[in-house]
Amino acid sequence: MNILENEEIEIQNEYIKKLKEIINGQKYYILTMGCTLNENDSEKISGMLEEIGYQKVEEMQEANLIVFNTCCIRENAEDKMYGKLGEAKKVKEKNNAIIALCGCMMQQKHIIEKLNKSYPFVDIIFGTHTLHKLPEDLYKLIITKNKVRDVIDIDGEIYEGIPIKRTSNKKALVTIMYGCNNFCTYCIVPYVRGRERSRKAEDILNEIEGLAKEGYKEITLLGQNVNSYKGSGYKEIYNFADLLRAVNEIDGIEIINFISPHPKDFTDDVIDVIKDCKKISRILHLPLQSGSSKILKLMNRKYTKEQFINLAKKIKQKVPDVVFSTDIIVGFPGETEEDFEDTLDVIRTVNFEQVFMFIYSKRVGTPAAKMENQIDEKIKHERFERLKELVEKQLEENNKKYIGTTQDILVEGVSKNNKNTLTGRTKTNKIVVLDADNSYIGKIVKVKIVSEHMWYLKGEMV
Ligand code: SAH
Ligand code: SF4
Ligand code: F3S
């Protein structure tokens, strides 16, 4: 962190002190939409609020402060926010709660205009580059009673030292880089998160070492394009492969995940590290988006169908126990039946363990939104259903392969549906349900898989 950013955090700490005297035992509710980066941001928002003296509640109706951390990756994410805002308005009418909106959606001018015009009851709006200023925004609102609008359109700085309240005490999210430079033509992220910037390796390692000391066992390194991470030479860390090796050295951390890598940047040195470092998860996310080279070019993904298949083959050859997950968009402008068949073909060839499927959604300001040949909604939905059918068939077949195998499982907690059983995950991120007493929570245990149930496997301790 540079001197200026350091000062900025000092200033916020002063606001936290002032607010502590005003906020006493008040309650906050936070709703996080979108991806793990937003989840990690929400942990920082919670950290600041709890430092001020707010207590977290799970019911919006009980809150004096309501925070929505928003996402705009697809239209349905935005629709969700408006729906929830209606609910928040009722709570405000009842107990005069403060409403604060933040996150990616707030970085879009047309959204701010709409909110100011049609939702004037929103008290605070802050963006992705001003998250650390929540204490100041809150203080200004409380003292002046004037609405606060704190959104800036810059590439963003990196602020270290923001308090953090994590949602789990075993698994931790650690952002290693912010922003994105790839400008995939369908995607809003580069416009709302700014340009790529990497955290200092020293700060990342200090954070993870601290987590290990607190008893965290699993960490997930986060960024929109983690494999374009750039280090400045601290402990010889210059790139993502170097960073992974350094994280693997940290005692106490037993599982390392990272999301998302970009296939175009999946260099051999990263594959070698995955091979060498057994702590690294054996499920790799390789976002394909489309299997058609023509569509991939229109998407600006910078790889072809063949290059993607070859990359998956190369990784599998070097690290045979690895499996893959992916993201697919159906119905990108210009996608023909033949292009869609190409996607199905790659799905069959690579045999992904998990497929996150999305229907293309037009995003204001992105190049794809202006493309001709937008696909009819009906065709998009039909293709989505066909894709889903194939994916579910493969899922069942892949699940069967686990039956009879012995897996190392990190036990996460009590099952939601049956309080007498525990759940955990394999190194390939499969949910496993097992009968065992609570003393195993947080431990890694050997489990034999006995049956498969589509979304989970059942296992017995050995
Ligand atoms: N940086 C990550 C993705 C972040 S967004 C990566 O490159 O993998 C998560 C996923 O949302 C993307 O992988 C893509 O599949 C999907 N997505 C992004 N923009 C979309 C849009 N306009 N419509 C539908 N899905 C979209
Ligand atoms: Fe979006 Fe592409 Fe960047 Fe991922 S890599 S965040 S899909 S622009
Ligand atoms: Fe959504 Fe922003 Fe993540 S748009 S997917 S919350 S980076």
Coordinates of C-alpha atoms and ligand atoms in Angstrom, one line a residue:
M1 CA 0.0 0.0 0.0
N2 CA 1.3 3.5 -0.9
I3 CA 1.3 6.4 1.6
L4 CA -1.8 8.0 0.1
E5 CA -3.8 4.8 0.4
N6 CA -2.5 4.3 3.9
E7 CA -3.7 7.8 4.8
E8 CA -7.1 7.1 3.3
I9 CA -7.5 4.1 5.6
E10 CA -6.4 6.2 8.6
I11 CA -9.1 8.7 7.7
Q12 CA -11.7 5.9 7.6
N13 CA -10.5 4.6 11.0
E14 CA -11.2 8.1 12.4
Y15 CA -14.8 7.9 11.0
I16 CA -15.1 4.5 12.6
K17 CA -14.2 5.9 16.0
K18 CA -16.7 8.8 15.6
L19 CA -19.5 6.4 14.6
K20 CA -18.8 4.1 17.5
E21 CA -20.1 6.8 19.8
I22 CA -23.3 7.1 17.8
I23 CA -24.1 3.6 16.7
N24 CA -24.7 1.4 19.7
G25 CA -26.1 -2.1 19.3
Q26 CA -27.8 -1.2 16.1
K27 CA -28.3 -4.0 13.6
Y28 CA -27.3 -4.4 9.9
Y29 CA -28.4 -6.8 7.2
I30 CA -26.3 -7.5 4.2
L31 CA -27.4 -9.2 1.0
T32 CA -24.6 -10.2 -1.4
M33 CA -25.4 -10.9 -5.0
G34 CA -23.0 -12.0 -7.7
C35 CA -19.6 -13.7 -7.5
T36 CA -17.0 -14.6 -4.9
L37 CA -15.3 -11.2 -5.4
N38 CA -18.5 -9.6 -4.1
E39 CA -18.6 -12.1 -1.2
N40 CA -15.1 -11.0 -0.2
D41 CA -16.1 -7.4 -0.6
S42 CA -19.1 -8.0 1.6
E43 CA -16.8 -9.5 4.3
K44 CA -15.0 -6.2 4.3
I45 CA -18.2 -4.3 4.5
S46 CA -19.2 -6.5 7.5
G47 CA -15.8 -5.9 9.0
M48 CA -16.1 -2.1 8.9
L49 CA -19.7 -2.2 10.2
E50 CA -18.9 -4.5 13.1
E51 CA -15.9 -2.4 14.0
I52 CA -18.4 0.6 14.2
G53 CA -20.6 -1.5 16.5
Y54 CA -23.3 -2.8 14.2
Q55 CA -24.5 -6.4 14.9
K56 CA -25.4 -8.6 12.0
V57 CA -28.9 -9.9 11.6
E58 CA -30.2 -12.5 9.2
E59 CA -33.7 -11.0 8.7
M60 CA -34.0 -7.7 6.8
Q61 CA -37.0 -6.7 8.9
E62 CA -34.9 -6.4 12.1
A63 CA -32.2 -4.2 10.6
N64 CA -31.5 -0.5 11.1
L65 CA -29.1 -0.6 8.2
I66 CA -29.7 -2.6 5.0
V67 CA -26.8 -3.1 2.6
F68 CA -27.2 -4.7 -0.9
N69 CA -23.9 -5.6 -2.6
T70 CA -25.1 -5.8 -6.2
C71 CA -24.1 -7.6 -9.4
C72 CA -24.9 -6.7 -13.0
I73 CA -23.4 -9.7 -14.9
R74 CA -26.8 -10.6 -16.3
E75 CA -30.2 -9.0 -16.4
N76 CA -31.7 -11.3 -13.7
A77 CA -29.1 -10.2 -11.2
E78 CA -30.3 -6.6 -11.7
D79 CA -33.9 -7.6 -11.5
K80 CA -33.2 -9.3 -8.2
M81 CA -31.9 -6.1 -6.8
Y82 CA -35.0 -4.1 -7.7
G83 CA -37.2 -6.8 -6.2
K84 CA -35.3 -6.7 -2.9
L85 CA -35.4 -2.9 -2.9
G86 CA -39.2 -3.0 -2.7
E87 CA -38.8 -5.1 0.4
A88 CA -36.2 -2.8 1.9
K89 CA -38.5 0.2 1.3
K90 CA -41.1 -1.4 3.6
V91 CA -38.6 -1.9 6.3
K92 CA -37.5 1.7 6.0
E93 CA -41.1 2.9 6.3
K94 CA -41.5 0.7 9.4
N95 CA -38.3 1.4 11.4
N96 CA -36.6 4.2 9.5
A97 CA -33.7 1.9 8.4
I98 CA -30.9 3.3 6.3
I99 CA -30.6 1.8 2.9
A100 CA -27.2 1.5 1.3
L101 CA -26.5 0.1 -2.2
C102 CA -23.0 -0.8 -3.5
G103 CA -21.2 -3.1 -5.8
C104 CA -20.9 -3.5 -9.6
M105 CA -24.4 -2.4 -10.6
M106 CA -23.7 1.0 -9.0
Q107 CA -20.8 1.7 -11.4
Q108 CA -23.3 2.1 -14.3
K109 CA -24.5 5.6 -15.0
H110 CA -27.9 4.6 -16.3
I111 CA -28.6 2.6 -13.1
I112 CA -27.7 5.6 -10.9
E113 CA -30.1 7.8 -12.9
K114 CA -32.9 5.2 -12.6
L115 CA -32.3 4.9 -8.9
N116 CA -32.3 8.7 -8.3
K117 CA -35.4 9.1 -10.3
S118 CA -37.5 6.1 -9.3
Y119 CA -36.1 5.0 -6.0
P120 CA -35.3 8.3 -4.2
F121 CA -35.5 6.6 -0.7
V122 CA -32.0 5.0 -1.2
D123 CA -29.8 6.8 1.3
I124 CA -26.3 5.8 0.3
I125 CA -24.8 4.6 -3.0
F126 CA -21.2 3.7 -3.2
G127 CA -19.3 1.9 -5.9
T128 CA -16.6 -0.8 -6.3
H129 CA -13.8 1.8 -6.1
T130 CA -15.1 3.5 -2.9
L131 CA -16.0 0.5 -0.8
H132 CA -13.4 1.4 1.9
K133 CA -15.2 4.8 2.4
L134 CA -18.4 3.3 3.9
P135 CA -17.6 4.7 7.4
E136 CA -17.2 8.2 5.9
D137 CA -20.4 7.9 3.8
L138 CA -22.4 6.6 6.8
Y139 CA -21.1 9.4 9.0
K140 CA -22.0 12.1 6.5
L141 CA -25.5 10.7 6.1
I142 CA -26.1 10.5 9.8
I143 CA -24.8 14.0 10.5
T144 CA -26.1 15.9 7.5
K145 CA -29.2 13.8 6.7
N146 CA -28.3 14.4 3.1
K147 CA -28.2 11.4 0.7
V148 CA -24.7 10.2 -0.2
R149 CA -23.7 9.4 -3.7
D150 CA -20.1 8.2 -3.7
V151 CA -19.3 6.5 -7.0
I152 CA -16.1 7.2 -9.0
D153 CA -15.1 6.0 -12.4
I154 CA -11.4 5.3 -12.1
D155 CA -9.1 2.3 -12.4
G156 CA -9.1 2.0 -8.7
E157 CA -6.5 1.8 -6.0
I158 CA -5.7 -1.2 -3.7
Y159 CA -6.5 -0.6 -0.1
E160 CA -5.0 -2.8 2.5
G161 CA -6.0 -3.0 6.2
I162 CA -9.8 -2.8 5.8
P163 CA -11.3 -4.7 8.7
I164 CA -12.8 -8.0 7.6
K165 CA -15.4 -10.3 9.1
R166 CA -15.3 -13.6 7.4
T167 CA -18.3 -15.8 6.9
S168 CA -16.5 -19.1 7.6
N169 CA -13.8 -19.9 10.1
K170 CA -12.3 -22.7 8.0
K171 CA -12.5 -21.5 4.4
A172 CA -11.3 -18.1 3.4
L173 CA -11.5 -15.9 0.3
V174 CA -8.4 -14.0 -0.6
T175 CA -8.6 -11.5 -3.4
I176 CA -5.2 -11.4 -5.3
M177 CA -6.1 -9.0 -8.1
Y178 CA -8.8 -6.6 -9.0
G179 CA -10.3 -5.6 -12.3
C180 CA -10.1 -7.1 -15.7
N181 CA -8.4 -6.1 -19.0
N182 CA -9.8 -8.7 -21.3
F183 CA -13.0 -7.0 -22.5
C184 CA -14.8 -10.2 -23.6
T185 CA -17.4 -8.6 -25.8
Y186 CA -20.4 -9.8 -23.7
C187 CA -19.0 -8.9 -20.3
I188 CA -19.7 -5.8 -18.1
V189 CA -17.0 -6.6 -15.6
P190 CA -14.1 -4.5 -17.1
Y191 CA -16.4 -1.4 -17.1
V192 CA -17.5 -1.8 -13.5
R193 CA -14.4 -3.1 -11.9
G194 CA -11.7 -1.1 -13.8
R195 CA -8.3 -2.2 -15.1
E196 CA -6.3 -5.1 -13.8
R197 CA -4.2 -4.5 -10.7
S198 CA -2.5 -7.1 -8.5
R199 CA -2.1 -7.0 -4.8
K200 CA 1.5 -7.1 -3.5
A201 CA 2.6 -10.7 -2.9
E202 CA 3.8 -9.6 0.6
D203 CA 0.3 -8.5 1.6
I204 CA -1.3 -11.6 0.2
L205 CA 1.1 -14.0 1.9
N206 CA 0.8 -12.1 5.2
E207 CA -2.9 -12.4 5.0
I208 CA -2.8 -16.1 4.3
E209 CA -0.2 -16.8 7.0
G210 CA -2.5 -14.9 9.5
L211 CA -5.4 -17.1 8.4
A212 CA -3.4 -20.3 8.8
K213 CA -2.5 -19.2 12.4
E214 CA -6.2 -18.6 13.1
G215 CA -6.9 -22.2 12.0
Y216 CA -8.1 -21.7 8.4
K217 CA -7.5 -24.8 6.3
E218 CA -8.8 -23.9 2.9
I219 CA -8.2 -20.7 0.9
T220 CA -9.5 -19.5 -2.5
L221 CA -7.5 -17.0 -4.4
L222 CA -9.7 -14.6 -6.2
G223 CA -9.6 -12.5 -9.3
Q224 CA -11.3 -12.1 -12.7
N225 CA -8.2 -13.5 -14.4
V226 CA -6.0 -14.9 -11.7
N227 CA -3.3 -16.2 -14.0
S228 CA -2.4 -12.7 -15.2
Y229 CA -1.3 -11.9 -11.6
K230 CA 1.8 -9.8 -11.6
G231 CA 4.2 -9.8 -8.6
S232 CA 7.1 -7.3 -8.2
G233 CA 9.8 -9.7 -7.1
Y234 CA 9.1 -10.1 -3.4
K235 CA 10.4 -13.5 -2.5
E236 CA 11.0 -14.0 -6.3
I237 CA 7.3 -13.8 -7.0
Y238 CA 6.7 -12.4 -10.4
N239 CA 3.7 -14.3 -11.7
F240 CA 0.8 -16.5 -10.7
A241 CA 2.8 -19.7 -10.8
D242 CA 5.3 -18.2 -8.3
L243 CA 2.5 -17.0 -6.1
L244 CA 0.9 -20.4 -6.0
R245 CA 4.2 -22.1 -5.0
A246 CA 4.6 -19.6 -2.2
V247 CA 1.1 -20.1 -0.9
N248 CA 1.6 -23.9 -1.0
E249 CA 4.6 -23.4 1.4
I250 CA 2.4 -22.0 4.1
D251 CA 2.0 -24.5 7.0
G252 CA -1.6 -25.1 8.1
I253 CA -3.2 -24.4 4.8
E254 CA -4.3 -27.7 3.3
I255 CA -6.5 -26.8 0.3
I256 CA -5.8 -24.1 -2.3
N257 CA -8.4 -23.1 -4.9
F258 CA -8.3 -20.3 -7.4
I259 CA -11.0 -18.7 -9.6
S260 CA -11.0 -17.7 -12.3
P261 CA -8.1 -18.5 -14.6
H262 CA -8.4 -17.5 -18.3
P263 CA -7.6 -20.4 -20.7
K264 CA -5.5 -18.1 -22.9
D265 CA -3.1 -17.4 -20.0
F266 CA -2.9 -21.0 -18.7
T267 CA 0.8 -21.3 -19.1
D268 CA 2.9 -24.4 -18.6
D269 CA 4.5 -23.1 -15.4
V270 CA 1.1 -22.9 -13.8
I271 CA 0.4 -26.5 -14.9
D272 CA 3.7 -27.6 -13.4
V273 CA 2.9 -26.0 -10.1
I274 CA -0.5 -27.8 -9.9
K275 CA 1.3 -31.0 -10.6
D276 CA 3.9 -30.4 -7.9
C277 CA 1.7 -28.9 -5.2
K278 CA -0.7 -31.4 -3.8
K279 CA -2.6 -28.8 -1.7
I280 CA -3.9 -27.3 -4.9
S281 CA -7.5 -28.4 -5.6
R282 CA -7.9 -31.1 -8.2
I283 CA -10.8 -29.3 -9.8
L284 CA -9.8 -26.6 -12.2
H285 CA -12.1 -24.0 -13.6
L286 CA -11.5 -23.5 -17.3
P287 CA -14.2 -21.2 -18.6
L288 CA -15.0 -22.2 -22.2
Q289 CA -18.0 -19.9 -22.9
S290 CA -18.5 -21.3 -26.3
G291 CA -17.2 -24.3 -28.3
S292 CA -17.4 -22.5 -31.6
S293 CA -14.2 -20.9 -32.8
K294 CA -16.3 -18.4 -34.8
I295 CA -18.2 -17.3 -31.6
L296 CA -15.1 -17.4 -29.5
K297 CA -13.6 -14.8 -31.9
L298 CA -16.7 -12.6 -31.7
M299 CA -16.5 -13.0 -27.9
N300 CA -12.8 -11.8 -28.0
R301 CA -11.8 -14.9 -26.0
K302 CA -8.4 -15.3 -27.8
Y303 CA -8.5 -19.1 -28.2
T304 CA -10.1 -21.5 -30.6
K305 CA -12.1 -24.7 -30.0
E306 CA -9.0 -26.8 -30.8
Q307 CA -6.7 -24.7 -28.6
F308 CA -9.1 -25.2 -25.7
I309 CA -9.4 -28.9 -26.1
N310 CA -5.6 -29.2 -26.4
L311 CA -5.1 -27.2 -23.3
A312 CA -7.5 -29.5 -21.3
K313 CA -5.7 -32.6 -22.8
K314 CA -2.3 -31.2 -21.9
I315 CA -3.3 -30.5 -18.3
K316 CA -4.9 -33.9 -17.9
Q317 CA -1.7 -35.6 -19.3
K318 CA 0.5 -33.8 -16.8
V319 CA -1.9 -34.0 -13.9
P320 CA -4.1 -37.1 -14.4
D321 CA -6.1 -36.7 -11.2
V322 CA -7.4 -33.3 -12.2
V323 CA -11.0 -32.7 -13.3
F324 CA -12.5 -29.5 -14.9
S325 CA -15.4 -27.2 -14.4
T326 CA -16.5 -24.5 -16.9
D327 CA -18.8 -21.7 -17.7
I328 CA -20.9 -21.7 -20.9
I329 CA -23.0 -18.9 -22.4
V330 CA -25.7 -20.0 -24.8
G331 CA -27.3 -17.7 -27.4
F332 CA -24.5 -15.2 -27.9
P333 CA -25.3 -13.0 -31.0
G334 CA -24.8 -14.9 -34.2
E335 CA -24.8 -18.4 -32.6
T336 CA -26.1 -20.8 -35.2
E337 CA -27.2 -24.4 -34.6
E338 CA -23.8 -25.5 -35.8
D339 CA -22.0 -23.2 -33.4
F340 CA -24.1 -24.6 -30.5
E341 CA -23.3 -28.1 -31.6
D342 CA -19.7 -27.2 -31.3
T343 CA -20.3 -26.3 -27.7
L344 CA -22.0 -29.6 -27.0
D345 CA -19.1 -31.3 -28.8
V346 CA -16.5 -29.8 -26.4
I347 CA -18.7 -30.6 -23.4
R348 CA -18.7 -34.3 -24.6
T349 CA -14.9 -34.3 -25.3
V350 CA -13.6 -32.6 -22.2
N351 CA -16.3 -34.2 -19.9
F352 CA -16.4 -31.4 -17.3
E353 CA -17.2 -32.3 -13.7
Q354 CA -19.3 -29.2 -13.3
V355 CA -20.8 -26.8 -15.9
F356 CA -22.2 -23.4 -15.0
M357 CA -24.7 -22.6 -17.7
F358 CA -25.9 -19.1 -18.6
I359 CA -28.2 -17.6 -21.2
Y360 CA -26.6 -14.7 -22.9
S361 CA -27.9 -11.4 -21.5
K362 CA -27.4 -8.1 -23.2
R363 CA -25.3 -5.7 -21.1
V364 CA -25.6 -1.9 -21.8
G365 CA -22.3 -0.5 -23.1
T366 CA -20.7 -3.8 -24.2
P367 CA -19.8 -4.5 -27.9
A368 CA -22.0 -7.6 -28.1
A369 CA -25.1 -5.6 -27.1
K370 CA -24.8 -3.7 -30.4
M371 CA -24.2 -6.8 -32.5
E372 CA -26.7 -7.8 -35.1
N373 CA -28.2 -11.3 -35.1
Q374 CA -29.3 -11.3 -31.5
I375 CA -30.8 -14.7 -30.8
D376 CA -34.5 -15.2 -30.2
E377 CA -35.3 -15.8 -26.6
K378 CA -37.2 -19.0 -27.4
I379 CA -34.1 -20.5 -29.2
K380 CA -31.8 -19.4 -26.4
H381 CA -34.0 -21.3 -23.9
E382 CA -34.3 -24.4 -26.1
R383 CA -30.5 -24.6 -26.4
F384 CA -30.1 -24.0 -22.7
E385 CA -32.4 -27.0 -22.0
R386 CA -30.5 -29.2 -24.4
L387 CA -27.2 -28.2 -22.8
K388 CA -28.7 -28.9 -19.4
E389 CA -29.8 -32.4 -20.4
L390 CA -26.3 -33.3 -21.7
V391 CA -24.6 -31.9 -18.6
E392 CA -26.9 -33.8 -16.2
K393 CA -26.4 -37.0 -18.0
Q394 CA -22.6 -36.5 -17.8
L395 CA -22.9 -35.6 -14.1
E396 CA -24.6 -38.8 -13.3
E397 CA -22.0 -40.8 -15.2
N398 CA -19.1 -39.0 -13.5
N399 CA -20.7 -39.5 -10.1
K400 CA -20.8 -43.2 -10.6
K401 CA -17.0 -43.3 -11.1
Y402 CA -16.7 -42.1 -7.5
I403 CA -18.5 -45.1 -6.0
G404 CA -16.1 -47.5 -4.3
T405 CA -13.3 -44.9 -4.2
T406 CA -11.7 -43.5 -1.0
Q407 CA -11.5 -39.7 -0.9
D408 CA -10.0 -37.1 1.5
I409 CA -12.9 -35.0 2.6
L410 CA -12.7 -31.6 4.5
V411 CA -15.7 -31.9 6.8
E412 CA -17.5 -28.5 6.6
G413 CA -20.4 -28.9 9.0
V414 CA -23.8 -30.3 9.7
S415 CA -26.0 -31.1 6.7
K416 CA -28.8 -28.6 6.0
N417 CA -31.4 -31.3 5.4
N418 CA -30.4 -33.8 8.0
K419 CA -29.0 -32.7 11.3
N420 CA -27.6 -36.1 12.1
T421 CA -25.2 -36.1 9.1
L422 CA -22.2 -34.0 8.2
T423 CA -21.2 -32.6 4.8
G424 CA -17.8 -32.1 3.3
R425 CA -16.2 -31.8 -0.1
T426 CA -13.8 -33.9 -2.1
K427 CA -10.6 -32.4 -3.6
T428 CA -12.7 -32.1 -6.8
N429 CA -15.4 -30.1 -5.0
K430 CA -18.0 -32.8 -4.9
I431 CA -20.4 -32.6 -1.9
V432 CA -20.2 -35.7 0.3
V433 CA -22.7 -36.5 3.0
L434 CA -21.5 -38.8 5.8
D435 CA -22.6 -40.1 9.2
A436 CA -20.1 -38.9 11.8
D437 CA -20.2 -36.9 15.0
N438 CA -19.6 -33.2 15.1
S439 CA -16.0 -33.6 16.4
Y440 CA -14.9 -34.1 12.8
I441 CA -16.0 -30.7 11.7
G442 CA -13.0 -28.8 10.3
K443 CA -10.9 -31.9 9.9
I444 CA -9.8 -33.8 6.8
V445 CA -11.0 -37.4 6.9
K446 CA -10.8 -40.5 4.7
V447 CA -14.2 -41.5 3.3
K448 CA -15.4 -44.3 1.1
I449 CA -18.0 -43.3 -1.4
V450 CA -21.0 -45.7 -1.3
S451 CA -23.7 -44.0 -3.5
E452 CA -24.4 -41.1 -5.8
H453 CA -27.4 -38.8 -5.7
M454 CA -26.9 -36.3 -8.6
W455 CA -26.0 -33.2 -6.5
Y456 CA -24.1 -35.1 -3.7
L457 CA -22.3 -38.4 -2.9
K458 CA -22.8 -40.5 0.2
G459 CA -19.8 -41.7 2.0
E460 CA -18.7 -43.7 5.0
M461 CA -15.7 -43.0 7.2
V462 CA -12.9 -45.5 6.8
Ligands
SAH1 N1 -13.6 -13.6 -15.1 C1 -14.3 -14.8 -15.2 C2 -15.8 -14.7 -15.3 C3 -16.6 -13.7 -14.5 S1 -18.3 -13.6 -14.9 C4 -13.9 -15.6 -16.4 O1 -13.5 -15.0 -17.4 O2 -14.1 -16.7 -16.3 C5 -18.8 -15.3 -14.7 C6 -19.5 -15.9 -15.9 O3 -20.7 -15.2 -16.2 C7 -18.7 -15.8 -17.2 O4 -17.7 -16.8 -17.2 C8 -19.7 -16.0 -18.2 O5 -19.9 -17.3 -18.5 C9 -20.9 -15.4 -17.6 N2 -21.3 -14.1 -18.2 C10 -20.6 -13.0 -18.3 N3 -21.3 -12.1 -18.9 C11 -22.4 -12.6 -19.3 C12 -23.5 -12.2 -20.1 N4 -23.6 -10.9 -20.6 N5 -24.6 -13.0 -20.3 C13 -24.5 -14.3 -19.8 N6 -23.5 -14.8 -19.1 C14 -22.5 -13.9 -18.9
SF4_2 FE1 -15.5 -10.7 -18.1 FE2 -13.8 -11.8 -19.8 FE3 -12.9 -10.4 -17.8 FE4 -14.0 -12.7 -17.3 S1 -12.1 -12.3 -18.5 S2 -14.3 -10.8 -16.2 S3 -15.6 -12.9 -18.8 S4 -14.1 -9.6 -19.5
F3S3 FE1 -21.3 -9.7 -10.7 FE2 -19.5 -7.8 -10.3 FE3 -18.9 -10.3 -9.8 S1 -20.8 -7.9 -12.0 S2 -20.2 -11.5 -11.2 S3 -20.4 -9.1 -8.8 S4 -17.5 -8.8 -10.5

